[in-house]
């Protein structure tokens, strides 16, 4: 397809419509769009919708083929639609939410999961996913922690690149079971004040670049096709219209020449932000920031032509945006095959197939984090009676952004346990609800019922925490502790049966300090997806071992935001009185980043270094011996951290610079080595350059971030 020729033949209206994304209803309803009110609310006519460039939210081969046919009949230039959707943690077969996937510390697993999602989505006619979401999250109150892989720039960057590889593959043009990825939300959406979704973000350039930018850049360096700008302001300017962020950093500094798309209605919201008088100015400021596609608002199509005639924008700005869109359509082969392999037969064959379910189960197993186990787990395989209790035990926990996945197709904990313990009596009681404000008194009867079935059980599982709709967009919470009713349920059941394990379903870190004192075993299970129940049953009965590690600190109530890679400050929390911390709660979190137990134990030796000095062109090899000192096989995630002791800018007490997973049988020992080069020591210095500075560095190697033991070397 001669794209330049096509572009030259397009009218201004056609270009502006190509830069607009709406929902399917708006092009198929005879005059009344249902999702956002009547079509007139958008102030557009069929003149516009017949030339629209892309749709969001359609799914299914049949629906998408019908929409494509409908559009191509109407569009004078016959330019195929792009179909985009939120394939965040699976399309129909759902694996754990990304925060859970982050806990696996396994980017190969993440890549496989995203490849599986791409295959199912492509069969369903999707061309682009609005993923990976890589916003660094430090505040447990933020509802969208669930969608990211956590608080660490290194882990997030590894996961970000792996997810782009999984979705896009190596050759998007010829691999029809791959889809284009869209990294989001650019930028620093996770730093919203107070953890309140959509609230403002104030970040100095140093912190922005040191912590929040690496994971977006990892996606760009991996060849991500699209970038979605975020709702939030960054230092007073909303990302959609933030020229410094999008044009200067993303495009000019990083060399990104793919599509920049807004978030839902974000252009129009520039009026509410107070930086635009009306939609005309929204169009002008967004285009000047080089935003190519306007999602679910119509500033471009309504005012683009007027801005052009007034000389406020140039046709080249439009041509640059439209050409980027046409190039993606060309790369996806849509001009040759507008359906791009959408196929109802394939959908039936691969959606929820055994292979995909198996991968979802492995992902759920590897994402689970064992916080505590006072000898309760694993349950004995010959248990006669198992009590399953709690408000999130008897239905599939698929998590938010579930795309085409459904709860009935997912395996609940109750069913997972029934599947594995075929000869046991499995009994269920609700115990309470997932309402975070529920008082125990309100469910005294339910708690009594739960105690009754737990009393003479050989094993008890209590599934509490959050329902799937309690985290995600617009679901920030001021309090992140376990509710009064759930805490009381756990307390009273543990009083009648010590052989009790608590399973926390959550899309964010939960303040577990209270239940940590009463429950003998605690598992963080995130929102595990379609195979959650089977995976949990395998873990509870020791068919598989835990290997997950916390990708976010688990703070105490009131401690957020809290993260491991914090600065030391002039008065670190090393004593009482005039030092960092609160008076009413301890300084340390309940569980640190990188923490997670196994059914076995591991010993990790102190790190030894290949030398105690390193030049800029040299390297240091760090070695530890790791031994399985327990009685079952297990996988340990050995983590490498450094601390730049003295620098021109205060440096974090620790920074993760590597991790390796080792699988060891009981008694087996191995050496694990990491290579440190000058690239691992670089940071944005006081002079604004990205470079390393000579001086002392501490090296930590452990299976958790709050390790004190270190070795030291000097960069000379
Ligand atoms: C939402 C979300 C974004 C999502 C988009 C399309 O508001 O912020 O993550 O991709 O709209 O559904």
XYZ file of C-alpha atoms and ligand atoms in Angstrom:
728
model
C 0.000 0.000 0.000
C 1.406 3.420 -0.953
C 0.700 5.143 2.339
C 2.008 8.516 1.231
C -0.317 8.474 -1.772
C -3.234 7.494 0.483
C -2.355 10.260 2.927
C -2.115 12.824 0.146
C -5.611 11.889 -1.034
C -7.183 12.180 2.421
C -9.235 15.254 3.309
C -8.625 17.109 6.577
C -11.862 15.666 7.984
C -10.723 12.156 7.088
C -7.367 12.745 8.796
C -9.015 14.043 11.959
C -11.453 11.104 12.042
C -8.527 8.706 11.592
C -7.088 10.239 14.799
C -10.251 9.503 16.754
C -11.181 6.360 18.718
C -14.700 5.613 19.913
C -16.693 2.577 21.040
C -18.483 0.315 18.542
C -21.934 1.466 19.565
C -21.203 4.934 18.242
C -20.797 3.708 14.688
C -23.522 1.081 14.647
C -26.365 2.653 16.588
C -28.821 4.376 14.326
C -28.305 7.842 15.800
C -28.178 7.145 19.520
C -24.803 6.098 20.931
C -25.493 4.186 24.162
C -22.182 4.193 26.014
C -21.644 7.916 26.267
C -25.139 9.204 25.693
C -26.626 10.248 22.343
C -24.230 10.815 19.454
C -25.096 14.483 19.716
C -23.313 14.588 23.092
C -20.156 14.148 21.097
C -21.425 16.717 18.644
C -20.585 14.528 15.700
C -22.502 13.030 12.806
C -22.282 9.951 10.683
C -20.042 12.096 8.493
C -17.373 11.541 11.141
C -18.160 8.087 12.442
C -18.022 6.611 8.942
C -14.348 7.602 8.734
C -13.263 6.773 12.277
C -9.756 5.299 12.670
C -10.157 2.839 15.543
C -12.578 1.318 18.019
C -12.064 0.230 21.581
C -13.859 -2.471 23.499
C -15.147 -4.679 20.685
C -14.355 -8.383 21.022
C -15.046 -11.652 19.265
C -14.222 -12.582 15.687
C -17.806 -12.400 14.472
C -18.542 -8.999 16.039
C -15.272 -7.538 14.808
C -15.702 -8.839 11.269
C -19.205 -7.355 11.184
C -17.939 -4.001 12.448
C -15.075 -3.997 9.942
C -17.473 -4.789 7.085
C -19.884 -2.087 8.268
C -17.074 0.435 8.415
C -15.467 -0.447 5.079
C -18.854 -0.099 3.407
C -19.071 3.443 4.751
C -15.496 4.739 4.645
C -14.827 6.473 1.313
C -11.089 5.693 1.564
C -11.707 2.078 2.726
C -9.138 2.424 5.516
C -9.610 -0.588 7.866
C -10.392 0.010 11.520
C -7.901 -0.787 14.274
C -9.509 -2.749 17.116
C -8.049 -2.100 20.562
C -8.909 -3.629 23.950
C -7.702 -4.004 27.531
C -6.032 -7.401 27.421
C -4.321 -6.820 30.753
C -3.854 -10.306 32.245
C -5.382 -12.538 29.627
C -8.128 -12.326 27.016
C -10.405 -15.312 27.858
C -8.007 -17.516 29.873
C -6.930 -15.248 32.706
C -3.638 -15.524 34.548
C -2.947 -13.568 37.772
C -3.266 -9.808 37.755
C 0.083 -8.159 36.895
C 0.920 -7.450 40.552
C 0.757 -11.217 41.056
C 2.791 -11.884 37.950
C 5.371 -9.449 39.318
C 5.587 -11.614 42.440
C 6.793 -14.514 40.309
C 10.022 -12.614 39.515
C 9.880 -14.664 36.322
C 9.902 -12.613 33.136
C 9.905 -15.737 30.964
C 6.636 -16.707 32.588
C 5.294 -13.195 32.008
C 6.304 -13.382 28.347
C 4.589 -16.764 27.921
C 1.418 -15.475 29.573
C 1.279 -12.413 27.331
C 1.943 -14.555 24.257
C -0.977 -16.751 25.252
C -3.160 -13.677 25.752
C -2.095 -12.327 22.366
C -2.977 -15.606 20.662
C -6.464 -15.644 22.169
C -7.013 -11.930 21.502
C -5.804 -12.125 17.877
C -8.208 -14.998 17.210
C -10.872 -12.755 18.688
C -10.020 -9.999 16.206
C -8.069 -7.668 18.501
C -5.133 -5.768 16.951
C -3.853 -3.747 19.932
C -3.874 -4.278 23.703
C -3.706 -1.408 26.173
C -0.921 -3.190 28.050
C 1.586 -3.536 29.664
C 0.702 -1.108 32.431
C 4.054 -0.371 34.085
C 3.318 2.519 36.421
C 5.637 2.259 39.432
C 3.421 1.857 42.522
C 4.524 2.732 46.040
C 1.180 3.442 47.680
C -1.003 0.501 48.729
C -4.034 2.810 48.809
C -3.950 3.213 45.002
C -6.499 0.919 43.383
C -4.377 0.369 40.298
C -1.448 -1.309 42.112
C -3.170 -4.442 40.831
C -2.323 -3.637 37.226
C 1.390 -3.002 37.692
C 4.286 -5.223 38.741
C 5.155 -3.169 41.789
C 7.537 -0.722 43.437
C 10.870 -1.531 41.887
C 12.173 0.060 38.667
C 14.427 -2.924 37.869
C 11.719 -5.597 38.264
C 9.169 -3.423 36.459
C 11.572 -2.854 33.562
C 12.298 -6.561 33.181
C 8.591 -7.367 33.268
C 7.711 -4.493 30.923
C 10.113 -5.677 28.215
C 9.024 -9.297 28.656
C 5.344 -8.406 28.303
C 5.994 -6.399 25.134
C 7.878 -9.395 23.710
C 5.024 -11.670 24.682
C 2.324 -9.544 23.081
C 4.231 -8.402 19.956
C 6.662 -11.228 19.287
C 9.601 -10.534 17.006
C 7.722 -9.992 13.764
C 4.308 -8.445 14.283
C 3.859 -8.155 10.522
C 3.974 -11.882 9.865
C 3.012 -13.402 13.203
C -0.768 -13.224 13.055
C -1.129 -14.576 16.610
C 0.629 -11.512 18.016
C -0.891 -8.113 18.739
C 0.522 -4.622 19.131
C 1.215 -3.524 22.701
C 0.570 -0.121 24.240
C 2.652 0.718 27.307
C 0.841 2.893 29.840
C 0.157 5.224 31.584
C 2.793 7.701 30.554
C 3.810 8.957 32.981
C 4.090 8.391 36.738
C 0.359 7.781 37.215
C 1.230 5.633 40.258
C 2.596 8.631 42.128
C -0.888 10.202 42.459
C -1.068 12.127 45.700
C -2.403 10.113 48.649
C -2.812 7.085 46.450
C -6.003 8.737 45.217
C -6.643 7.671 41.631
C -6.545 10.578 39.139
C -4.989 12.933 41.735
C -2.048 15.159 40.902
C 1.576 14.095 40.621
C 4.423 16.318 41.684
C 7.837 14.825 40.949
C 11.259 16.362 40.518
C 13.002 15.339 37.314
C 15.496 13.248 39.284
C 12.866 11.067 40.947
C 10.805 10.911 37.767
C 13.750 9.588 35.788
C 15.315 7.428 38.490
C 12.234 5.497 39.512
C 9.175 6.157 37.342
C 10.558 6.299 33.795
C 12.726 3.123 33.438
C 9.841 0.711 32.871
C 8.259 2.860 30.130
C 11.668 3.193 28.489
C 12.176 -0.577 28.709
C 8.983 -1.004 26.692
C 10.054 1.621 24.143
C 13.483 0.002 23.820
C 11.727 -3.330 23.272
C 9.816 -1.812 20.339
C 6.390 -1.208 21.831
C 4.089 0.125 19.124
C 1.985 2.528 21.205
C 2.204 4.644 24.347
C -0.837 5.772 26.292
C -0.629 9.038 28.188
C -2.011 9.205 31.696
C -4.902 11.089 33.261
C -2.745 12.775 35.890
C -0.967 16.071 35.847
C 2.790 15.936 36.094
C 4.042 19.045 37.889
C 0.905 20.958 36.972
C 0.484 19.859 33.353
C -1.757 16.911 32.410
C 0.175 14.230 30.523
C -2.117 14.384 27.464
C -0.980 17.937 26.831
C 2.471 17.709 28.370
C 4.872 18.584 25.562
C 7.943 18.129 27.787
C 6.884 14.610 28.680
C 5.632 13.366 25.323
C 7.462 15.328 22.655
C 10.708 16.205 24.424
C 11.336 13.013 26.439
C 9.365 10.243 24.732
C 9.842 11.259 21.127
C 12.982 13.363 20.948
C 15.078 11.964 23.799
C 14.013 8.321 23.551
C 13.380 8.311 19.779
C 9.870 6.855 20.005
C 8.078 7.244 16.678
C 5.064 5.056 17.346
C 1.513 6.075 18.196
C 0.685 8.124 21.291
C -2.925 7.602 22.360
C -4.810 9.419 25.093
C -6.610 7.748 27.916
C -10.417 7.643 27.933
C -11.821 11.174 27.416
C -8.541 12.658 28.718
C -8.387 15.419 26.100
C -11.805 16.720 27.125
C -10.746 16.569 30.774
C -8.110 19.215 30.124
C -11.000 21.650 30.608
C -11.687 20.291 34.072
C -7.959 20.385 34.837
C -8.214 24.086 34.065
C -5.592 24.357 31.350
C -8.030 24.655 28.429
C -10.977 26.994 27.963
C -12.791 24.568 25.693
C -12.433 21.633 23.320
C -10.725 23.693 20.666
C -7.833 24.434 23.019
C -7.831 20.787 24.128
C -7.262 19.797 20.505
C -4.509 22.370 20.053
C -2.575 21.489 23.226
C -2.883 17.738 22.697
C -1.698 17.937 19.113
C 1.201 20.190 20.096
C 2.172 17.463 22.575
C 2.145 15.071 19.565
C -0.789 12.956 20.744
C -1.936 10.968 17.710
C -5.192 9.300 18.776
C -7.949 10.859 20.865
C -9.791 8.177 22.846
C -13.453 8.724 23.581
C -13.674 12.458 23.078
C -14.016 14.458 19.856
C -11.941 17.614 20.144
C -9.844 16.787 17.087
C -12.756 16.118 14.710
C -14.743 19.108 15.910
C -12.013 21.766 16.005
C -9.042 20.451 14.048
C -10.138 22.046 10.779
C -10.752 25.447 12.405
C -7.345 25.330 14.135
C -5.771 24.581 10.768
C -7.585 27.421 9.014
C -6.525 29.778 11.816
C -2.929 28.628 11.454
C -2.833 27.391 15.052
C -1.780 23.925 13.905
C -0.154 22.737 10.695
C -1.261 20.053 8.245
C 2.143 18.447 8.845
C 1.167 17.830 12.467
C -1.921 16.002 11.231
C 0.042 14.133 8.552
C 2.656 12.965 11.069
C -0.065 11.603 13.352
C -2.076 9.954 10.563
C 1.037 8.431 8.988
C 1.928 6.769 12.302
C -1.555 5.282 12.448
C -1.489 4.117 8.809
C 1.941 2.551 9.324
C 0.644 0.422 12.177
C -2.317 -0.690 10.070
C 0.104 -1.554 7.279
C 2.415 -3.443 9.677
C -0.559 -5.447 10.914
C -1.423 -6.281 7.301
C -4.917 -4.806 7.591
C -4.919 -3.345 4.088
C -4.519 -6.892 2.738
C -6.632 -8.665 5.366
C -8.860 -6.295 7.384
C -9.860 -9.247 9.600
C -6.184 -10.161 10.282
C -6.923 -13.735 11.063
C -9.968 -13.147 13.286
C -11.553 -16.545 13.230
C -14.451 -17.914 15.238
C -13.229 -21.502 14.715
C -9.819 -20.656 16.178
C -11.511 -18.887 19.050
C -13.429 -22.022 19.952
C -10.300 -24.148 19.647
C -7.848 -22.095 21.684
C -9.893 -20.088 24.175
C -9.644 -21.822 27.583
C -7.879 -24.797 25.987
C -6.066 -27.220 28.288
C -2.656 -25.772 27.387
C -3.765 -22.250 28.252
C -5.426 -23.337 31.468
C -2.251 -25.172 32.429
C -0.175 -22.033 31.894
C -2.649 -19.942 33.893
C -2.388 -22.499 36.695
C 1.414 -22.431 36.718
C 1.347 -18.629 36.721
C -1.001 -18.619 39.723
C 1.229 -21.117 41.541
C 4.377 -19.076 40.881
C 2.713 -15.798 41.873
C 1.526 -16.914 45.313
C 3.583 -15.585 48.228
C 3.810 -17.513 51.502
C 4.144 -14.886 54.232
C 3.913 -17.137 57.279
C 3.710 -20.844 58.007
C 3.876 -22.087 61.582
C 3.848 -25.728 60.543
C 0.286 -25.702 59.233
C 1.145 -26.140 55.557
C 1.251 -28.230 53.513
C -1.950 -30.008 54.525
C -1.689 -33.776 54.791
C -2.996 -35.499 51.683
C -5.112 -37.944 53.708
C -7.186 -35.315 55.468
C -10.721 -36.534 56.096
C -12.506 -33.187 56.527
C -11.577 -29.792 55.151
C -13.417 -26.596 56.021
C -13.349 -23.877 53.366
C -14.473 -20.530 54.706
C -14.760 -16.967 53.501
C -16.455 -14.564 51.084
C -14.020 -15.178 48.205
C -13.756 -18.960 48.426
C -16.743 -20.165 46.440
C -16.339 -18.379 43.132
C -13.534 -17.809 40.633
C -11.266 -14.871 41.537
C -10.494 -13.580 38.072
C -9.488 -10.045 39.072
C -10.406 -6.704 37.501
C -9.829 -5.949 33.780
C -10.994 -9.493 33.077
C -11.594 -8.790 29.348
C -13.585 -11.768 27.981
C -12.928 -14.012 30.979
C -15.852 -14.959 33.199
C -16.241 -16.051 36.817
C -18.146 -19.276 36.040
C -15.284 -20.424 33.782
C -12.815 -19.884 36.599
C -12.022 -22.452 39.299
C -12.864 -21.343 42.838
C -10.798 -22.319 45.873
C -13.688 -24.494 47.034
C -13.764 -26.393 43.738
C -9.987 -26.566 43.554
C -9.881 -28.261 46.940
C -12.694 -30.613 45.989
C -10.769 -31.492 42.819
C -7.612 -32.427 44.699
C -9.042 -33.943 47.891
C -11.498 -36.305 46.233
C -11.860 -38.600 49.273
C -12.250 -35.872 51.852
C -15.395 -34.234 53.133
C -15.186 -30.598 52.024
C -17.534 -28.198 53.815
C -18.096 -24.490 53.178
C -19.250 -21.490 55.187
C -19.275 -17.842 54.156
C -18.113 -16.479 57.529
C -18.505 -12.821 56.491
C -18.559 -10.628 53.384
C -15.736 -8.775 51.633
C -17.142 -5.385 52.629
C -14.093 -3.546 54.021
C -16.251 -1.655 56.521
C -18.140 -4.657 57.850
C -18.215 -5.013 61.622
C -18.027 -8.494 63.140
C -21.226 -7.883 65.084
C -23.139 -7.626 61.833
C -22.160 -11.160 60.851
C -21.986 -12.877 64.245
C -24.230 -15.667 62.959
C -22.050 -16.272 59.900
C -18.898 -16.345 62.030
C -20.558 -18.808 64.425
C -21.485 -21.021 61.476
C -17.898 -20.909 60.221
C -16.529 -21.813 63.665
C -18.891 -24.765 63.793
C -17.682 -26.331 60.550
C -14.054 -25.530 61.398
C -14.081 -27.045 64.860
C -13.686 -30.688 63.891
C -12.045 -30.237 60.506
C -8.568 -31.668 59.874
C -7.666 -28.545 57.922
C -9.182 -25.092 57.470
C -8.737 -22.541 54.663
C -10.063 -19.029 55.155
C -10.257 -16.987 51.960
C -10.539 -13.271 52.690
C -9.256 -9.917 51.447
C -10.730 -8.125 48.441
C -13.434 -8.990 45.944
C -12.326 -8.637 42.332
C -14.007 -5.227 42.009
C -12.306 -3.754 45.081
C -9.122 -2.827 43.280
C -8.515 -1.416 39.833
C -9.338 1.929 38.265
C -11.194 4.381 40.520
C -10.874 1.954 43.456
C -8.367 3.642 45.731
C -8.959 3.050 49.437
C -7.979 5.169 52.420
C -7.638 2.058 54.584
C -5.881 -1.101 53.389
C -6.238 -3.327 56.452
C -8.328 -6.471 56.713
C -11.856 -5.596 57.859
C -13.098 -6.031 61.436
C -15.402 -8.869 60.389
C -12.656 -10.717 58.525
C -10.144 -10.226 61.354
C -12.665 -11.531 63.897
C -13.572 -14.463 61.653
C -9.890 -15.415 61.415
C -9.370 -14.971 65.148
C -12.367 -17.048 66.174
C -11.720 -19.843 63.685
C -8.044 -20.055 64.684
C -9.144 -20.348 68.301
C -11.082 -23.523 67.519
C -8.671 -24.978 64.985
C -4.944 -24.310 64.859
C -4.630 -26.066 61.522
C -5.826 -23.006 59.658
C -4.374 -21.202 56.651
C -5.491 -17.701 55.672
C -5.488 -16.889 51.947
C -5.516 -13.180 51.102
C -7.001 -12.252 47.750
C -5.988 -8.701 46.897
C -5.106 -6.294 44.112
C -2.796 -4.274 46.347
C -0.641 -4.722 49.470
C -2.860 -5.311 52.523
C -1.992 -4.169 56.065
C -1.762 -7.608 57.675
C -0.346 -6.636 61.053
C -3.452 -7.752 62.951
C -3.975 -11.096 61.262
C -0.221 -11.679 61.366
C -0.531 -12.082 65.122
C -3.392 -14.557 65.006
C -3.097 -16.655 61.849
C -0.541 -19.500 61.866
C -0.264 -19.411 58.060
C -0.833 -16.576 55.599
C -0.692 -16.692 51.794
C -0.906 -13.641 49.527
C -2.777 -14.876 46.486
C -3.552 -11.648 44.606
C -6.372 -12.183 42.070
C -5.209 -15.479 40.588
C -7.329 -15.843 37.463
C -9.083 -18.697 35.723
C -7.159 -21.548 37.377
C -6.822 -19.955 40.805
C -8.602 -22.691 42.745
C -6.611 -25.558 41.252
C -3.310 -23.738 41.691
C -4.073 -22.908 45.320
C -5.056 -26.501 46.051
C -1.732 -27.679 44.603
C 0.081 -25.230 46.880
C -1.939 -26.027 50.002
C -1.295 -29.762 49.655
C 2.347 -29.388 48.686
C 1.960 -30.665 45.108
C 3.965 -27.554 44.226
C 6.104 -25.329 46.410
C 5.799 -21.575 46.927
C 8.304 -19.353 45.122
C 6.618 -15.942 44.968
C 8.243 -12.849 46.458
C 6.541 -9.556 47.320
C 6.792 -7.057 44.427
C 5.526 -4.365 46.784
C 6.166 -3.713 50.466
C 3.324 -4.849 52.746
C 2.971 -1.803 55.008
C 1.193 -1.214 58.270
C -2.097 0.710 58.161
C -1.257 4.381 57.750
C 2.298 3.800 56.552
C 1.697 4.219 52.770
C 3.462 5.214 50.661
C 6.289 2.933 51.820
C 8.970 1.337 49.666
C 12.245 -0.447 50.228
C 14.422 1.741 47.984
C 13.949 4.867 50.083
C 16.612 7.418 50.938
C 18.499 7.171 54.206
C 17.769 10.782 55.335
C 19.808 12.633 57.957
C 17.965 10.881 60.796
C 17.365 7.290 59.739
C 15.235 5.111 61.938
C 18.018 3.637 63.999
C 16.912 4.814 67.404
C 13.904 6.286 69.191
C 13.223 9.996 69.515
C 14.412 12.416 66.909
C 14.475 10.111 63.907
C 12.488 8.981 60.899
C 9.156 7.335 61.612
C 5.862 7.655 63.480
C 5.283 7.697 67.234
C 2.189 5.499 67.118
C 3.361 2.620 64.925
C 6.711 0.914 64.309
C 8.827 2.182 61.419
C 9.410 -1.133 59.639
C 6.684 -2.535 57.365
C 5.051 -5.857 58.188
C 6.714 -7.609 55.231
C 9.391 -6.137 52.947
C 9.782 -6.059 49.191
C 11.338 -9.315 47.928
C 10.092 -11.401 50.869
C 8.429 -14.797 50.491
C 8.748 -18.194 52.230
C 8.974 -21.689 50.810
C 8.136 -25.155 52.173
C 11.849 -25.638 52.432
C 14.588 -23.371 53.791
C 17.587 -21.906 52.049
C 20.882 -20.666 53.338
C 22.568 -17.886 51.381
C 26.176 -17.136 52.232
C 27.611 -13.653 52.567
C 28.530 -12.223 49.168
C 32.137 -12.481 48.039
C 33.505 -10.090 45.413
C 36.069 -10.760 42.694
C 37.820 -7.606 43.814
C 37.402 -4.585 46.017
C 38.016 -2.023 43.289
C 36.511 -1.553 39.833
C 37.344 0.815 37.008
C 34.693 2.201 34.668
C 35.515 -0.427 32.040
C 35.855 -3.259 34.542
C 33.398 -5.517 36.325
C 32.940 -7.113 39.695
C 31.688 -10.671 40.046
C 29.533 -11.227 43.095
C 29.219 -14.801 44.335
C 27.072 -16.428 46.974
C 26.548 -20.066 47.893
C 22.934 -21.116 48.148
C 21.951 -24.319 49.930
C 18.602 -26.027 50.323
C 18.689 -26.745 54.042
C 15.152 -28.090 54.240
C 13.379 -31.337 53.460
C 11.711 -30.624 50.116
C 12.781 -29.264 46.746
C 12.268 -25.580 46.210
C 13.039 -22.525 44.099
C 14.714 -19.516 45.703
C 14.889 -16.036 44.170
C 18.341 -14.729 44.968
C 18.296 -10.945 44.876
C 21.174 -8.534 44.261
C 21.053 -5.017 45.699
C 23.579 -2.199 45.824
C 23.913 1.003 47.818
C 25.917 3.939 46.500
C 27.295 5.112 49.840
C 28.185 8.697 48.958
C 27.129 10.531 45.792
C 26.268 13.955 44.433
C 22.604 13.085 44.973
C 21.265 11.092 47.941
C 20.994 7.479 46.873
C 18.523 4.838 48.080
C 19.548 2.554 50.934
C 19.204 -0.289 48.428
C 18.542 -0.666 44.721
C 17.767 -4.014 43.114
C 20.238 -4.732 40.304
C 19.519 -8.375 39.604
C 17.740 -11.541 40.643
C 18.193 -15.191 39.777
C 15.933 -18.146 40.532
C 17.646 -21.346 41.583
C 15.978 -24.725 41.950
C 17.529 -27.007 44.574
C 16.659 -30.378 46.079
C 17.184 -30.950 49.818
C 20.878 -30.708 50.728
C 21.856 -29.437 47.295
C 24.146 -26.393 47.166
C 25.093 -24.163 44.271
C 26.952 -20.943 43.564
C 25.086 -17.983 42.187
C 27.034 -15.187 40.538
C 26.107 -11.716 39.371
C 28.221 -9.385 37.284
C 28.285 -5.714 38.263
C 29.446 -3.268 35.604
C 29.504 0.501 35.569
C 26.081 0.485 33.883
C 24.613 -0.898 37.108
C 26.039 2.058 39.023
C 24.774 4.880 36.795
C 22.145 7.341 37.970
C 20.969 10.881 37.251
C 23.666 12.860 39.057
C 23.456 16.375 40.449
C 24.762 17.615 37.103
C 21.749 15.980 35.444
C 23.883 13.514 33.527
C 23.218 9.764 33.628
C 26.572 8.484 34.838
C 28.377 6.635 37.620
C 30.401 8.446 40.236
C 33.565 7.096 41.799
C 33.392 5.961 45.424
C 32.243 3.171 47.725
C 29.411 0.777 46.977
C 27.808 -1.793 49.251
C 26.659 -5.091 47.743
C 23.822 -7.099 49.294
C 22.641 -10.553 48.217
C 19.645 -12.150 49.868
C 16.139 -13.531 49.453
C 14.598 -10.318 50.798
C 15.320 -6.603 50.610
C 15.794 -5.865 54.339
C 19.098 -7.736 54.575
C 21.928 -6.010 56.456
C 24.927 -8.187 55.537
C 27.010 -6.685 52.718
C 30.362 -6.638 50.928
C 31.998 -3.479 49.662
C 33.966 -2.281 46.639
C 35.138 1.020 45.240
C 34.630 2.455 41.794
C 37.927 4.170 41.069
C -9.372 3.473 31.209
C -7.990 3.229 31.771
C -7.005 2.712 30.753
C -7.735 1.846 29.740
C -8.661 2.759 28.965
C -9.477 1.994 27.904
O -9.925 4.632 31.751
O -7.370 4.304 32.474
O -5.984 1.987 31.470
O -6.811 1.227 28.873
O -9.555 3.472 29.817
O -10.353 1.112 28.523
